[in-house]
């Protein structure tokens, strides 16, 4: 379908983008366009103005900042998954990003666009939640930081206001020789498609004991979720297959998965238990017989 008519503004700075949003009653940002352009073409949105971030400075690239990596919101999926810094310090993010869609989408779609779109079936919001990332947001009153735990508000809704721009994302270095192991388990009908259910696992282990587990769940509710009951059961548990299986049984607690053509809610609850078990075993480096 042909999208509705709109004006287009191409901004050079983040401040210009914020003013362009604030100056119109109904403006929308355009990043990689991989989610937004289909929405326009289906006429699910009728913006008066589209603010194109494609040439906006200060929103690109990946830098090392002590205990965190800072990733510009306009950094593409391809750049994230092939970055040496991301692979070395935040391997879970590189791995999960490599499962997003296909090469064309990964070359256009952006990290910030995926988080701002906040699709609970998307791979990256759950990963951001597991890491405990911080979103750096520019708005009419200046910049502020929003933790991932407060960012994802509801289905396709975030803490971003109508004149806010997600500028960059601070990702803690978890996974990469500092005791943290990781695994991303994505169950999909065919390769390069959306997750029916996904589990992002970060596990810190000391010898025979699991110190901490951080588990992000994809497509198990209106927002990305943490599997907090399973995380609590894993904290301080023995690092063996039995303890992991017992904890994984709790992975669906507090979730409200959808029922759709790809699977009923009960099936998703079953999947999340199985995927949590295998993700935690792999992240903790626990060998199982067979
Ligand atoms: C065929 C196909 C398959 C896909 N499969 C997957 C998949 O398997 N897993 C997955 O996770 N994703 C998948 N996606 C989605 C893909 O990851 C998109 O790139 C992503 O959701 C949106 O990123 P974008 O840069 O294209 O954002 P856009 O489409 O440009 O924008 C998306 C929304 O975010 C807003 N926005 C964008 N940037 C900002 C910002 N900096 N600040 C504030 N708001 C902003 C826009 O206004 C818009 O509302 C798929 C997409 C397609 C087309």
Short mmCIF file of C-alpha atoms and ligand atoms in Angstrom, two decimals:
data_model
loop_
_atom_site.label_atom_id
_atom_site.label_comp_id
_atom_site.label_asym_id
_atom_site.label_seq_id
_atom_site.Cartn_x
_atom_site.Cartn_y
_atom_site.Cartn_z
CA UNK A 1 0.00 0.00 0.00
CA UNK A 2 1.04 3.61 -0.47
CA UNK A 3 1.84 5.42 2.79
CA UNK A 4 -0.13 8.53 3.82
CA UNK A 5 1.33 11.93 2.92
CA UNK A 6 3.87 13.48 5.30
CA UNK A 7 6.66 16.07 5.44
CA UNK A 8 10.20 14.88 6.00
CA UNK A 9 12.90 16.61 8.04
CA UNK A 10 16.49 15.42 8.00
CA UNK A 11 18.28 16.52 11.18
CA UNK A 12 22.01 17.03 11.79
CA UNK A 13 22.06 17.02 15.60
CA UNK A 14 20.13 15.29 18.35
CA UNK A 15 18.91 18.70 19.58
CA UNK A 16 17.50 19.47 16.11
CA UNK A 17 15.68 16.12 16.16
CA UNK A 18 14.16 16.86 19.57
CA UNK A 19 13.02 20.34 18.39
CA UNK A 20 11.53 18.88 15.21
CA UNK A 21 9.55 16.37 17.27
CA UNK A 22 8.48 18.99 19.81
CA UNK A 23 7.45 21.43 17.06
CA UNK A 24 4.87 19.12 15.52
CA UNK A 25 1.78 17.61 17.06
CA UNK A 26 2.31 14.29 15.35
CA UNK A 27 5.92 13.66 14.30
CA UNK A 28 7.71 10.30 14.24
CA UNK A 29 11.37 9.34 14.08
CA UNK A 30 12.77 7.24 11.25
CA UNK A 31 15.87 5.13 11.96
CA UNK A 32 16.49 2.03 9.81
CA UNK A 33 12.83 1.95 8.74
CA UNK A 34 12.60 -1.83 9.05
CA UNK A 35 9.63 -1.68 11.42
CA UNK A 36 8.37 1.83 10.77
CA UNK A 37 8.09 1.72 6.96
CA UNK A 38 5.82 -1.37 7.00
CA UNK A 39 3.68 0.39 9.63
CA UNK A 40 3.38 3.44 7.34
CA UNK A 41 2.60 1.34 4.30
CA UNK A 42 -0.11 -0.52 6.19
CA UNK A 43 -1.46 2.88 7.26
CA UNK A 44 -1.22 1.99 10.91
CA UNK A 45 0.39 5.40 11.55
CA UNK A 46 -0.40 8.85 10.12
CA UNK A 47 2.49 11.15 11.09
CA UNK A 48 2.46 14.75 9.78
CA UNK A 49 6.24 14.88 9.89
CA UNK A 50 8.91 12.21 9.69
CA UNK A 51 12.21 13.10 11.34
CA UNK A 52 14.95 11.16 9.55
CA UNK A 53 17.85 10.36 11.89
CA UNK A 54 20.02 9.01 9.05
CA UNK A 55 22.49 11.92 9.18
CA UNK A 56 22.19 12.91 12.83
CA UNK A 57 25.57 13.17 14.55
CA UNK A 58 26.31 11.66 17.94
CA UNK A 59 24.14 8.58 17.54
CA UNK A 60 26.55 6.17 15.89
CA UNK A 61 29.28 3.77 16.85
CA UNK A 62 30.46 1.70 19.78
CA UNK A 63 32.91 2.86 22.44
CA UNK A 64 34.53 1.38 25.51
CA UNK A 65 33.69 3.26 28.70
CA UNK A 66 35.17 1.34 31.62
CA UNK A 67 32.68 -1.23 32.88
CA UNK A 68 30.29 -0.55 30.01
CA UNK A 69 30.12 -0.34 26.25
CA UNK A 70 28.26 2.66 24.88
CA UNK A 71 26.37 1.90 21.67
CA UNK A 72 24.88 4.71 19.59
CA UNK A 73 21.20 4.20 18.89
CA UNK A 74 21.75 4.43 15.10
CA UNK A 75 24.37 1.67 15.10
CA UNK A 76 23.11 -1.08 12.82
CA UNK A 77 22.54 -4.68 13.83
CA UNK A 78 25.35 -5.66 11.45
CA UNK A 79 27.79 -3.26 13.14
CA UNK A 80 26.83 -4.55 16.60
CA UNK A 81 27.17 -8.23 15.76
CA UNK A 82 30.54 -7.80 14.00
CA UNK A 83 32.07 -5.41 16.54
CA UNK A 84 35.19 -6.79 18.28
CA UNK A 85 34.30 -4.79 21.39
CA UNK A 86 30.80 -6.27 21.56
CA UNK A 87 32.01 -9.80 20.87
CA UNK A 88 34.72 -9.52 23.52
CA UNK A 89 32.76 -7.83 26.31
CA UNK A 90 29.06 -8.45 25.60
CA UNK A 91 29.06 -11.70 23.62
CA UNK A 92 25.38 -12.37 24.35
CA UNK A 93 24.42 -9.17 22.52
CA UNK A 94 26.55 -10.05 19.48
CA UNK A 95 25.08 -13.54 19.36
CA UNK A 96 21.45 -12.49 19.76
CA UNK A 97 21.84 -9.72 17.18
CA UNK A 98 23.18 -12.23 14.66
CA UNK A 99 19.82 -14.05 14.87
CA UNK A 100 17.75 -10.95 14.00
CA UNK A 101 16.02 -11.40 10.65
CA UNK A 102 18.23 -11.62 7.55
CA UNK A 103 21.31 -9.76 6.26
CA UNK A 104 19.27 -7.04 4.51
CA UNK A 105 17.35 -6.17 7.68
CA UNK A 106 20.51 -6.35 9.80
CA UNK A 107 22.29 -3.87 7.51
CA UNK A 108 19.48 -1.29 7.79
CA UNK A 109 17.88 -1.92 11.19
CA UNK A 110 19.40 -0.21 14.22
CA UNK A 111 19.94 -1.17 17.85
CA UNK A 112 18.10 1.94 19.06
CA UNK A 113 15.25 1.41 16.61
CA UNK A 114 14.71 -2.15 17.82
CA UNK A 115 14.66 -1.04 21.47
CA UNK A 116 12.40 1.98 20.80
CA UNK A 117 9.98 -0.14 18.78
CA UNK A 118 9.82 -2.45 21.85
CA UNK A 119 8.31 -5.45 20.12
CA UNK A 120 8.10 -8.20 22.79
CA UNK A 121 8.82 -10.70 20.00
CA UNK A 122 12.05 -8.84 19.15
CA UNK A 123 15.30 -10.41 20.27
CA UNK A 124 17.06 -7.30 21.52
CA UNK A 125 14.65 -5.83 24.13
CA UNK A 126 14.91 -9.03 26.23
CA UNK A 127 18.68 -9.02 25.84
CA UNK A 128 18.82 -5.37 26.96
CA UNK A 129 16.74 -6.30 29.98
CA UNK A 130 19.00 -9.25 30.90
CA UNK A 131 22.11 -7.04 30.71
CA UNK A 132 20.48 -4.28 32.76
CA UNK A 133 21.29 -1.69 30.08
CA UNK A 134 20.72 2.02 30.56
CA UNK A 135 19.03 4.09 27.86
CA UNK A 136 20.34 7.63 27.36
CA UNK A 137 17.39 9.71 26.20
CA UNK A 138 17.37 13.32 24.91
CA UNK A 139 14.17 15.31 25.34
CA UNK A 140 12.94 18.89 25.55
CA UNK A 141 14.28 19.14 29.15
CA UNK A 142 17.73 17.78 28.31
CA UNK A 143 19.20 14.31 28.71
CA UNK A 144 18.24 11.61 31.20
CA UNK A 145 19.06 7.98 31.82
CA UNK A 146 16.36 5.32 31.94
CA UNK A 147 17.14 1.78 33.14
CA UNK A 148 15.91 -1.01 30.87
CA UNK A 149 13.70 -2.24 33.73
CA UNK A 150 11.69 1.03 33.43
CA UNK A 151 11.99 1.52 29.68
CA UNK A 152 9.63 -1.16 28.34
CA UNK A 153 6.22 0.01 29.48
CA UNK A 154 3.62 -2.01 27.56
CA UNK A 155 3.04 -3.61 24.15
CA UNK A 156 5.11 -1.50 21.68
CA UNK A 157 5.24 1.23 24.34
CA UNK A 158 8.30 2.64 26.09
CA UNK A 159 9.17 5.36 28.54
CA UNK A 160 10.01 7.61 25.55
CA UNK A 161 7.83 10.71 25.33
CA UNK A 162 6.60 12.13 21.99
CA UNK A 163 9.60 14.49 21.68
CA UNK A 164 12.24 12.09 23.06
CA UNK A 165 15.12 10.57 21.13
CA UNK A 166 16.99 7.48 22.30
CA UNK A 167 20.59 8.60 21.76
CA UNK A 168 22.72 5.76 23.06
CA UNK A 169 22.61 2.63 25.16
CA UNK A 170 25.02 1.75 27.96
CA UNK A 171 25.60 -2.01 28.14
CA UNK A 172 27.44 -3.48 31.15
CA UNK A 173 30.35 -5.74 30.24
CA UNK A 174 28.92 -9.09 31.33
CA UNK A 175 30.35 -12.06 29.51
CA UNK A 176 33.93 -12.03 28.36
CA UNK A 177 36.36 -13.55 30.82
CA UNK A 178 34.92 -11.93 33.97
CA UNK A 179 33.11 -15.02 35.25
CA UNK A 180 29.99 -14.55 33.16
CA UNK A 181 28.92 -17.13 30.60
CA UNK A 182 26.09 -16.57 28.16
CA UNK A 183 23.71 -18.26 25.76
CA UNK A 184 20.89 -17.10 23.50
CA UNK A 185 18.24 -19.73 22.72
CA UNK A 186 15.76 -18.76 20.01
CA UNK A 187 12.98 -21.10 18.96
CA UNK A 188 11.67 -20.17 15.53
CA UNK A 189 9.64 -21.86 12.84
CA UNK A 190 12.15 -21.22 10.06
CA UNK A 191 15.62 -19.68 9.96
CA UNK A 192 15.78 -15.85 9.93
CA UNK A 193 12.27 -15.47 11.36
CA UNK A 194 10.96 -13.99 14.60
CA UNK A 195 11.21 -15.95 17.83
CA UNK A 196 8.21 -17.98 18.94
CA UNK A 197 10.00 -17.82 22.29
CA UNK A 198 13.55 -16.77 23.13
CA UNK A 199 15.68 -16.90 26.27
CA UNK A 200 18.74 -14.71 26.83
CA UNK A 201 20.88 -16.08 29.67
CA UNK A 202 23.83 -14.56 31.51
CA UNK A 203 25.21 -16.76 34.29
CA UNK A 204 28.05 -16.10 36.76
CA UNK A 205 29.51 -19.18 38.33
CA UNK A 206 32.20 -19.75 41.01
CA UNK A 207 33.36 -23.35 40.99
CA UNK A 208 30.44 -25.60 41.87
CA UNK A 209 28.02 -22.77 42.64
CA UNK A 210 25.95 -20.45 40.45
CA UNK A 211 26.33 -16.97 41.93
CA UNK A 212 23.88 -15.13 39.73
CA UNK A 213 21.71 -15.68 36.67
CA UNK A 214 20.05 -13.00 34.54
CA UNK A 215 17.36 -14.30 32.20
CA UNK A 216 15.53 -12.21 29.58
CA UNK A 217 12.44 -13.68 27.93
CA UNK A 218 11.25 -12.99 24.37
CA UNK A 219 7.56 -13.20 23.42
CA UNK A 220 6.29 -14.23 26.84
CA UNK A 221 4.06 -11.19 27.47
CA UNK A 222 3.26 -7.67 26.33
CA UNK A 223 6.81 -6.56 27.15
CA UNK A 224 10.16 -8.31 27.37
CA UNK A 225 10.40 -9.94 30.81
CA UNK A 226 12.94 -11.23 33.31
CA UNK A 227 12.39 -14.78 34.61
CA UNK A 228 12.78 -13.62 38.19
CA UNK A 229 11.53 -16.80 39.94
CA UNK A 230 14.03 -18.93 38.01
CA UNK A 231 16.78 -16.35 38.63
CA UNK A 232 16.09 -16.45 42.38
CA UNK A 233 16.17 -20.26 42.40
CA UNK A 234 19.51 -20.26 40.57
CA UNK A 235 21.25 -17.74 42.83
CA UNK A 236 23.43 -19.83 45.15
CA UNK A 237 22.32 -23.16 43.60
CA UNK A 238 24.72 -26.00 42.85
CA UNK A 239 26.01 -25.82 39.31
CA UNK A 240 24.58 -29.14 38.21
CA UNK A 241 21.89 -30.35 35.81
CA UNK A 242 19.36 -31.20 38.53
CA UNK A 243 19.42 -27.76 40.12
CA UNK A 244 19.13 -26.08 36.69
CA UNK A 245 16.17 -28.31 35.74
CA UNK A 246 14.41 -27.44 39.02
CA UNK A 247 14.92 -23.71 38.43
CA UNK A 248 13.86 -23.88 34.78
CA UNK A 249 10.44 -25.21 35.83
CA UNK A 250 9.84 -21.72 37.28
CA UNK A 251 10.72 -19.84 34.07
CA UNK A 252 7.11 -19.21 33.03
CA UNK A 253 6.07 -17.80 36.42
CA UNK A 254 4.66 -14.29 36.13
CA UNK A 255 4.50 -14.40 32.31
CA UNK A 256 1.42 -14.00 30.10
CA UNK A 257 2.42 -15.34 26.69
CA UNK A 258 0.24 -14.71 23.64
CA UNK A 259 -1.66 -17.36 21.69
CA UNK A 260 -1.32 -16.92 17.93
CA UNK A 261 -0.72 -18.82 14.71
CA UNK A 262 2.82 -19.72 15.84
CA UNK A 263 1.75 -21.32 19.11
CA UNK A 264 -0.70 -21.31 22.00
CA UNK A 265 0.19 -19.82 25.39
CA UNK A 266 0.65 -23.26 26.99
CA UNK A 267 3.05 -24.27 24.26
CA UNK A 268 5.07 -21.11 24.87
CA UNK A 269 5.17 -21.88 28.62
CA UNK A 270 6.51 -25.32 27.78
CA UNK A 271 9.08 -23.85 25.40
CA UNK A 272 10.33 -21.26 27.86
CA UNK A 273 11.05 -23.95 30.46
CA UNK A 274 12.96 -26.10 27.96
CA UNK A 275 14.88 -23.15 26.49
CA UNK A 276 15.74 -21.78 29.94
CA UNK A 277 17.13 -25.15 30.95
CA UNK A 278 19.38 -25.44 27.90
CA UNK A 279 20.39 -21.76 27.96
CA UNK A 280 21.44 -21.88 31.63
CA UNK A 281 23.27 -25.21 31.25
CA UNK A 282 25.26 -23.80 28.34
CA UNK A 283 25.88 -20.39 29.95
CA UNK A 284 27.10 -22.07 33.16
CA UNK A 285 29.23 -24.56 31.22
CA UNK A 286 27.49 -27.56 32.79
CA UNK A 287 28.01 -30.80 30.88
CA UNK A 288 25.11 -33.24 30.73
CA UNK A 289 25.18 -36.93 29.89
CA UNK A 290 24.05 -37.51 26.31
C1 LIG B 1 11.41 -9.02 7.56
C2 LIG B 1 11.80 -8.55 8.94
C3 LIG B 1 12.16 -9.49 9.88
C4 LIG B 1 12.51 -9.09 11.17
N1 LIG B 1 12.90 -10.05 12.07
C5 LIG B 1 13.29 -9.68 13.30
C6 LIG B 1 13.75 -10.65 14.24
O1 LIG B 1 13.85 -11.85 13.97
N2 LIG B 1 14.11 -10.22 15.47
C7 LIG B 1 14.07 -8.90 15.82
O2 LIG B 1 14.42 -8.57 16.95
N3 LIG B 1 13.65 -7.95 14.95
C8 LIG B 1 13.28 -8.31 13.71
N4 LIG B 1 12.88 -7.35 12.81
C9 LIG B 1 12.84 -5.92 13.24
C10 LIG B 1 14.21 -5.27 13.03
O3 LIG B 1 15.06 -5.66 14.10
C11 LIG B 1 14.12 -3.73 13.03
O4 LIG B 1 15.34 -3.27 12.60
C12 LIG B 1 13.85 -3.03 14.32
O5 LIG B 1 12.73 -3.51 14.99
C13 LIG B 1 13.59 -1.54 14.12
O6 LIG B 1 14.78 -0.89 13.88
P1 LIG B 1 14.86 0.27 12.81
O7 LIG B 1 16.18 0.92 12.99
O8 LIG B 1 14.54 -0.26 11.48
O9 LIG B 1 13.74 1.29 13.36
P2 LIG B 1 12.56 2.02 12.57
O10 LIG B 1 11.74 1.02 11.86
O11 LIG B 1 13.07 3.16 11.79
O12 LIG B 1 11.76 2.60 13.83
C14 LIG B 1 11.03 1.75 14.68
C15 LIG B 1 10.29 2.59 15.73
O13 LIG B 1 11.23 3.12 16.67
C16 LIG B 1 11.21 4.55 16.66
N5 LIG B 1 12.62 4.95 16.77
C17 LIG B 1 13.62 4.54 15.96
N6 LIG B 1 14.81 5.03 16.40
C18 LIG B 1 14.52 5.76 17.51
C19 LIG B 1 15.34 6.50 18.42
N7 LIG B 1 16.67 6.59 18.28
N8 LIG B 1 14.72 7.14 19.46
C20 LIG B 1 13.38 7.04 19.62
N9 LIG B 1 12.57 6.34 18.79
C21 LIG B 1 13.14 5.71 17.74
C22 LIG B 1 10.56 4.95 15.34
O14 LIG B 1 9.90 6.20 15.44
C23 LIG B 1 9.57 3.81 15.15
O15 LIG B 1 8.42 4.04 15.91
C24 LIG B 1 12.51 -7.72 11.52
C25 LIG B 1 12.15 -6.76 10.56
C26 LIG B 1 11.79 -7.17 9.29
C27 LIG B 1 11.43 -6.12 8.27
#
